[in-house]
XYZ file of C-alpha atoms in Angstrom:
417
model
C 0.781 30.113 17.454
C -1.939 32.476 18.512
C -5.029 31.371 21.377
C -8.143 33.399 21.127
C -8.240 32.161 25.033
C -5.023 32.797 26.366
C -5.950 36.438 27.479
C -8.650 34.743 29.834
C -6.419 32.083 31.236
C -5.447 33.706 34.316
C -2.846 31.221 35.457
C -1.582 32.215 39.094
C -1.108 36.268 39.540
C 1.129 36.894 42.296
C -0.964 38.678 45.157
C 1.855 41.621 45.246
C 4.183 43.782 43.316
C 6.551 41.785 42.355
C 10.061 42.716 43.519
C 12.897 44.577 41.401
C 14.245 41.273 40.661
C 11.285 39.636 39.370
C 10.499 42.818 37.270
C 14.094 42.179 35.805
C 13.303 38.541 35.134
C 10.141 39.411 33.537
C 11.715 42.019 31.446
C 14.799 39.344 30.921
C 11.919 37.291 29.973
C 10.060 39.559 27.672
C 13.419 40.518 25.727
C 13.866 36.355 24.797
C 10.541 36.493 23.504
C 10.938 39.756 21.312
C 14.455 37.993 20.026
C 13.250 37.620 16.735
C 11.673 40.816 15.575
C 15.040 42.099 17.324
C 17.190 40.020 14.735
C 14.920 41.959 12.065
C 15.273 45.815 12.614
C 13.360 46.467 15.892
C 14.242 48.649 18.678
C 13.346 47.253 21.996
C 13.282 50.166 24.754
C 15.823 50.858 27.707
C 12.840 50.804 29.960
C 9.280 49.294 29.565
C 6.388 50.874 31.034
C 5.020 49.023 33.930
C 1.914 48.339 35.671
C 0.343 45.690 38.248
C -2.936 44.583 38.821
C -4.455 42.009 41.462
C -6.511 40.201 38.460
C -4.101 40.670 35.890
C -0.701 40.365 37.468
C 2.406 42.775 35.967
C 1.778 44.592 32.788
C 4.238 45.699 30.927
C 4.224 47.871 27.707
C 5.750 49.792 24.938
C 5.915 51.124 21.171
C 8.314 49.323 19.177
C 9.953 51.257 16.163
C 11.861 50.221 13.055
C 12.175 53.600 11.262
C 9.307 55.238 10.933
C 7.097 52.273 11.379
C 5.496 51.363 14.953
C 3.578 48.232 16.957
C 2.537 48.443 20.372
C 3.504 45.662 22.317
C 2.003 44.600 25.908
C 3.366 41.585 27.663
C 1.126 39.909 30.393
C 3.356 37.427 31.969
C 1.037 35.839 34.648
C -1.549 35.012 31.523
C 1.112 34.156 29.278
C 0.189 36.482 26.442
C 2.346 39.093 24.637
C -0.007 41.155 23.182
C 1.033 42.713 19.042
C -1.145 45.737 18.328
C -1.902 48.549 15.965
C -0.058 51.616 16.330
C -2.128 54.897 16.556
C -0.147 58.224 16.880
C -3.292 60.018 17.975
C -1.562 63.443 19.374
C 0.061 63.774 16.032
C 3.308 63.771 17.939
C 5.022 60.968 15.024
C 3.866 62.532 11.793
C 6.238 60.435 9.521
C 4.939 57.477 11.672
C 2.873 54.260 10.243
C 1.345 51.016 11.835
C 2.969 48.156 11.245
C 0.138 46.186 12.148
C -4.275 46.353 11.333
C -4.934 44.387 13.601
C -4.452 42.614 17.237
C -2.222 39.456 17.354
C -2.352 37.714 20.779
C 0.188 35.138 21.238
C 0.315 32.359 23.813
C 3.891 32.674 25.228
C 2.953 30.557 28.251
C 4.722 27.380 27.461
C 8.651 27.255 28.081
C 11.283 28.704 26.094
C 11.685 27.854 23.037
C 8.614 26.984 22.181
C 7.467 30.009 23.345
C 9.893 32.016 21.210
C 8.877 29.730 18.106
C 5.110 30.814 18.956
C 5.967 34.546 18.451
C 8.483 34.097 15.382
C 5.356 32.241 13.596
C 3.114 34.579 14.611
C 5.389 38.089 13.852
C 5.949 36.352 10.143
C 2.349 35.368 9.606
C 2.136 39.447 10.155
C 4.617 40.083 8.145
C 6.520 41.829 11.046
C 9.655 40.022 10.370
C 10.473 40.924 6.837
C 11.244 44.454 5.310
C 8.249 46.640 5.765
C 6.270 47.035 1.885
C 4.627 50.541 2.708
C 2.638 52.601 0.605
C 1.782 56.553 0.712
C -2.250 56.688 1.057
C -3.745 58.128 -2.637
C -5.318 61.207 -0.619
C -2.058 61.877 0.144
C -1.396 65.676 -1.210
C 1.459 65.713 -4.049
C 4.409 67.690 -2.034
C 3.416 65.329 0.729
C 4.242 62.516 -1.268
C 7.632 64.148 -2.392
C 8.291 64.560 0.969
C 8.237 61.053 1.434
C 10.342 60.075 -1.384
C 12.316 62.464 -0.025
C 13.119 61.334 3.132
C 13.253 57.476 2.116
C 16.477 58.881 0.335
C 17.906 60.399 3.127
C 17.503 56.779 5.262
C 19.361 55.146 2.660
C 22.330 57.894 2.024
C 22.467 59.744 5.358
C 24.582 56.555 7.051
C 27.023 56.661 4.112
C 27.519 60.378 4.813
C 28.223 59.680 8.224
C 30.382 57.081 7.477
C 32.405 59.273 4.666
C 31.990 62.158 6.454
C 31.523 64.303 4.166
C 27.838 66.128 3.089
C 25.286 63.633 2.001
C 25.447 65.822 -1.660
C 28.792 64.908 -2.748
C 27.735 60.938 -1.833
C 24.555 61.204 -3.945
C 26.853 62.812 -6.765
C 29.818 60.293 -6.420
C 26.247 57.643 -6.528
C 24.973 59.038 -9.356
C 28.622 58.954 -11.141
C 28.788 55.732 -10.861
C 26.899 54.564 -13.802
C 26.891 50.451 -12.359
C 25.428 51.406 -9.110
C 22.637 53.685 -10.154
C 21.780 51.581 -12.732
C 20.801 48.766 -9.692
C 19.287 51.756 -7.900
C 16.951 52.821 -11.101
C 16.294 49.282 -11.311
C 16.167 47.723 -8.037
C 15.242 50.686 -5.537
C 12.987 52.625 -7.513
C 11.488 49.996 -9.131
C 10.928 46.402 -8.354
C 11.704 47.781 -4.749
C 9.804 51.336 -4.770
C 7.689 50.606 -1.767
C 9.893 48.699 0.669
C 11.122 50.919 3.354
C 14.948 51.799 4.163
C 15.456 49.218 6.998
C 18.274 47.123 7.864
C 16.736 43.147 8.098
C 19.728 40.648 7.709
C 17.608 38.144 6.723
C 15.928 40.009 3.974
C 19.463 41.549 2.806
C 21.081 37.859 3.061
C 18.069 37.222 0.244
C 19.593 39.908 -1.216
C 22.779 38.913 -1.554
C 21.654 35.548 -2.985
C 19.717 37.418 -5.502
C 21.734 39.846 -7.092
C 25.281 38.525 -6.224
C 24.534 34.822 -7.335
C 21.434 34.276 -9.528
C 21.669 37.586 -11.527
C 24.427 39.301 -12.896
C 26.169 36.620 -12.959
C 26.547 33.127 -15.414
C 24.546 30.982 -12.652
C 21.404 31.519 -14.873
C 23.346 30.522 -18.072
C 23.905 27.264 -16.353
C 20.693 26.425 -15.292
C 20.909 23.451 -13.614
C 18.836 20.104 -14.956
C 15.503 20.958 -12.484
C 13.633 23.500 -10.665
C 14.419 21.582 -7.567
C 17.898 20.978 -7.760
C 17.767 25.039 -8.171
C 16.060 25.584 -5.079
C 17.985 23.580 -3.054
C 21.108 26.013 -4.155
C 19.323 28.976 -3.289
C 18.522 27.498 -0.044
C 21.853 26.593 0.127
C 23.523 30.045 -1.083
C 21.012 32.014 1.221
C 21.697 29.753 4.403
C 25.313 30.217 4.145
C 25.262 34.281 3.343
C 23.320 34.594 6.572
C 26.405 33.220 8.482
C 28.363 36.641 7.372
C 25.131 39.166 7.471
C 25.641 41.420 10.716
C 22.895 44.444 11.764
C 25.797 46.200 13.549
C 28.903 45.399 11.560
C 27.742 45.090 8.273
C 28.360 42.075 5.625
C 31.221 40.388 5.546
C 31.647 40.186 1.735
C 35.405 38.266 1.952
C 33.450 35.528 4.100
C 30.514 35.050 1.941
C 33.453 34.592 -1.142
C 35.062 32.169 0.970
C 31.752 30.107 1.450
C 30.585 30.544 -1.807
C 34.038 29.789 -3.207
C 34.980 27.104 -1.038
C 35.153 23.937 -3.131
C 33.912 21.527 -0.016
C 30.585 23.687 -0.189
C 27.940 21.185 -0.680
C 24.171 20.473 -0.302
C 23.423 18.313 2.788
C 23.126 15.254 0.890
C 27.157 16.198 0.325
C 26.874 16.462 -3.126
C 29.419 19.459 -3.889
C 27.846 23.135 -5.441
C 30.770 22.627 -7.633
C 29.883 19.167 -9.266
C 26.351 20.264 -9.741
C 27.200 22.887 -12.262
C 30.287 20.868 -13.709
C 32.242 22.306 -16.487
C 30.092 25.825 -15.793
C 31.478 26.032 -12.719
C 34.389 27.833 -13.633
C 32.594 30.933 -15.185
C 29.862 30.867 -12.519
C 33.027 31.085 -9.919
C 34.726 34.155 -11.665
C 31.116 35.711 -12.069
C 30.035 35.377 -9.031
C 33.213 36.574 -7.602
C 33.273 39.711 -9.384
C 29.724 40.856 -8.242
C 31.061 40.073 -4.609
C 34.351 42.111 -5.330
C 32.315 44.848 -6.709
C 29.892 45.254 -4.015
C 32.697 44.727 -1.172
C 34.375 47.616 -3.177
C 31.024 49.973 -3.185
C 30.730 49.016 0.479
C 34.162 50.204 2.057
C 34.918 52.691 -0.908
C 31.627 54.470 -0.983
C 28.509 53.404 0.827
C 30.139 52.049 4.163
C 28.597 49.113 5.937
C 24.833 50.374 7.427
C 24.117 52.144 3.944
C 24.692 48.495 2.219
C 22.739 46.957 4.231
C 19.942 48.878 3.712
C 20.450 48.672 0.004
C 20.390 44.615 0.536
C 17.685 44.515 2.222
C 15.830 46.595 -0.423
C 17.027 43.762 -2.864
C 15.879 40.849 -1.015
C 12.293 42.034 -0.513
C 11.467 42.579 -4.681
C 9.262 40.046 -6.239
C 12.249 38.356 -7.731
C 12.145 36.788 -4.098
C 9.066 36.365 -2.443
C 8.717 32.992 -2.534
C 11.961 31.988 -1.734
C 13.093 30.517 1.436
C 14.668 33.165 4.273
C 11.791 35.472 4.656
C 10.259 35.901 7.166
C 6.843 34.868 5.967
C 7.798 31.316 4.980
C 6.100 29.488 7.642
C 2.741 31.223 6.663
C 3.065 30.866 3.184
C 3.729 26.873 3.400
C 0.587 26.770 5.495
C -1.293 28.554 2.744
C -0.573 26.223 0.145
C -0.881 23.065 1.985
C -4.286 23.523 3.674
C -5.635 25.146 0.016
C -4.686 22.125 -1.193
C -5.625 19.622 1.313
C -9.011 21.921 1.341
C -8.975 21.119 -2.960
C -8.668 17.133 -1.912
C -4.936 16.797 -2.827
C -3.092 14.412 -1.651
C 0.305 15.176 0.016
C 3.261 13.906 -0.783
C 4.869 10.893 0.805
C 5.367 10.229 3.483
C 2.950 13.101 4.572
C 0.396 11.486 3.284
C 0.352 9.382 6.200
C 2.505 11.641 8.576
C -0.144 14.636 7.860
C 0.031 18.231 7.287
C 1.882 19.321 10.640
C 4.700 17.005 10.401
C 4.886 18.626 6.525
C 4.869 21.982 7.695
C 7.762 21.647 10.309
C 10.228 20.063 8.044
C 9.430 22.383 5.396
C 10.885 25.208 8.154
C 14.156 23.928 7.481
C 13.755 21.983 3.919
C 16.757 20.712 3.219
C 16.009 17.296 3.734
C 12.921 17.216 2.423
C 12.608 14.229 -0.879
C 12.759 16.180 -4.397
C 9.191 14.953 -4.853
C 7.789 16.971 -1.380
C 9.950 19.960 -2.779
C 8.587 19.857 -6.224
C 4.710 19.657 -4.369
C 5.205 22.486 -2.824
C 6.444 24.541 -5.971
C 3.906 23.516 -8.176
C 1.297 20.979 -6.695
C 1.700 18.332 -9.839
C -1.897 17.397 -9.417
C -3.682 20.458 -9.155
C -4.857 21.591 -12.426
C -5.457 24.469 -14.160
C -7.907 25.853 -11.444
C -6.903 24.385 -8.863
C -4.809 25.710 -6.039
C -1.439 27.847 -6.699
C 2.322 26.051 -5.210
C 5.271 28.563 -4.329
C 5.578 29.041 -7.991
C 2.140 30.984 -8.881
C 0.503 31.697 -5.575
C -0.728 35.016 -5.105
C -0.306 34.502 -1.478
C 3.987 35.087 -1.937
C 3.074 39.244 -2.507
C 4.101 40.739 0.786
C 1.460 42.788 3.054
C 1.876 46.553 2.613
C 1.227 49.591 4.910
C -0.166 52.534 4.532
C 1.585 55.971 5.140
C -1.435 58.536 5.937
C -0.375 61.062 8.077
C -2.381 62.556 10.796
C -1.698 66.267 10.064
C -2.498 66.327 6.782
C -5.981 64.847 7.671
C -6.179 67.692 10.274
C -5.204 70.159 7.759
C -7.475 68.652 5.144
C -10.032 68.815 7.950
């Protein structure tokens, strides 16, 4: 994932500039490797800043924004390391700005594509750089300062579904506050449970979302609780795989697709056993349920919100404690590892076959667990052997709470100053 060495393992630099086509196949290059923080909210630049060095090779380096939070990024090509770092705004030039990152990750991107690309996914999750950003106003923060904040996290969430109405971003907050279903969810959901996640758009996060609050509540899916915990996960791997399919950062969800796959009565679990047949004679009320919360929010979507604002609002929903250990985010990988080496560290024993396969082999199919035995899925919810003070599975590790930022701006510490 990361090599402590790779910034010293000068492989071959090229003993001149390189030409304006190798520049474009490093930047070609460079853009494969930043695919995944890409698929979750960031903006990669029109044009990198570029250097070259004898020693080092071609340098190439920018900031990279989602809203108002930044990470420098610095890709060395001919050592094979893209460089993560902390952001510092130190003219003062960004004052709504916050790092996305404390400290330095330096990634080993010199093998081949994909692996390479895998290598920078693990290591942007581990960071927490791939799921919505938690982020936090400092506590020396001054009181209208903190208002102001509020404030503007508002006006990220509204000001696309003024655009999209066009009409003033008043009358949408008033139609939003008319509407007694909708800001009930955003009492509940936005300034609550979801308070400090900022207004970004990650599909993955908002495909959680949807899998939350548009299949396991407000709806008759938790009435008909199915016979075991794992059986249950398994359907919200299931419901949150297939909801991704119809999750788009530019055109929005496609609710009448996600009612189709939801609603589609060859839906099944890769074994092939059918959604449908798990829930058996609840099916029915789960169906119209479930279908109404869709119909409702396709409704809010094109009727009031329009696609960017919904999005947004997803994305808020999928990042609440209700979801963080669920599988999606961004931070999965990490949060597997956790567990597995606590408890390896504790003298567990995995479950088979990993007991003889070992903890790597564990950790990759747990990426994609689908077809992973109900007893290596159960393990990893609840470790069955570990006692009362022993290590934590998905179910009661701490290590599920996402990482959170801190918003302290620089001019109020100059004015405080």
């Amino acid at each position: 994932m990361t090599s402590p060495t790779a910034a010293h393992a000068v492989t071959n630099p090229p003993k001149s500039v390189p030409s304006e086509r190798e520049w474009t196949d490093i930047v070609d290059r460079l853009h494969e490797l930043l695919r995944p923080l890409e698929w979750a909210g960031f903006e990669l630049p029109e044009a990198w800043d570029n250097e070259f060095d004898l020693e080092v090779g071609a340098l190439l380096y920018a900031d990279l924004w989602r809203g108002d939070g930044c990470v420098s990024a610095e890709y060395r090509p001919h050592e094979g390391v893209l460089a993560l770092r902390p952001f510092d705004d130190v003219t003062g030039d960004y004052p709504d700005s916050y790092s996305l990152l404390e400290d330095q990750l330096e990634i080993d991107v010199a093998a081949s594509d994909p692996a390479a690309v895998r290598a920078v996914k693990q290591a942007a999750g581990q960071a927490g750089l791939l799921d919505a950003t938690h982020v936090r106003v400092a506590d020396s923060t001054p009181q209208h300062a903190q208002e102001d904040f509020a404030l503007r996290r508002i006006q990220r969430i509204f000001t696309p579904a003024s655009e999209y109405r066009q009409i003033p971003l008043p009358d949408v907050l008033r139609e939003v506050s008319e509407n007694r279903w909708l800001s009930t969810f955003l009492e509940m959901v936005v300034g609550m449970v979801g308070r400090d996640v900022a207004p970004d758009v990650v599909p993955d996060a908002a495909a959680l979302g949807i899998a939350a609050w548009c299949w396991r509540n407000n709806t008759a899916v938790e009435d008909h609780h199915l016979d075991t915990d794992v059986l249950m996960a398994r359907t919200n791997i299931a419901v949150t795989r297939i909801v991704r399919q119809h999750v788009d950062p530019e055109e929005g969800i496609d609710w009448d697709g996600v009612e189709g796959a939801l609603m589609n009565p060859q839906w099944a679990l890769p074994d092939g056993t059918t959604i449908r047949s798990l829930f058996g004679s609840g099916w029915a009320e789960i169906a119209d349920t479930v279908t109404a919360e869709l119909h409702r929010w396709r409704d809010t979507d094109h009727e009031l919100l329009g696609p960017y604002t919904t999005l947004i609002l997803m994305t808020i929903a999928g990042s609440t404690s209700y979801t963080d250990s669920w599988w999606g985010q961004g931070r999965w990988h990490s949060i597997c590892r956790h567990i597995v080496v606590d408890a390896v560290a504790a003298g567990l024993p995995l479950p088979a076959p990993y007991d003889q396969r070992g903890v790597e082999p564990f950790l990759a199919d747990l990426d994609d667990p689908d077809f992973l035995t109900d007893d290596a899925l159960d393990w990893i919810i609840d470790l069955p052997q570990a006692g009362i003070d022993g290590p934590r599975g998905l179910r009661f590790t701490t290590f599920t709470r996402p990482l959170h930022r801190q918003w302290d701006p620089f001019w109020l510490s100059a004015e405080q100053a």
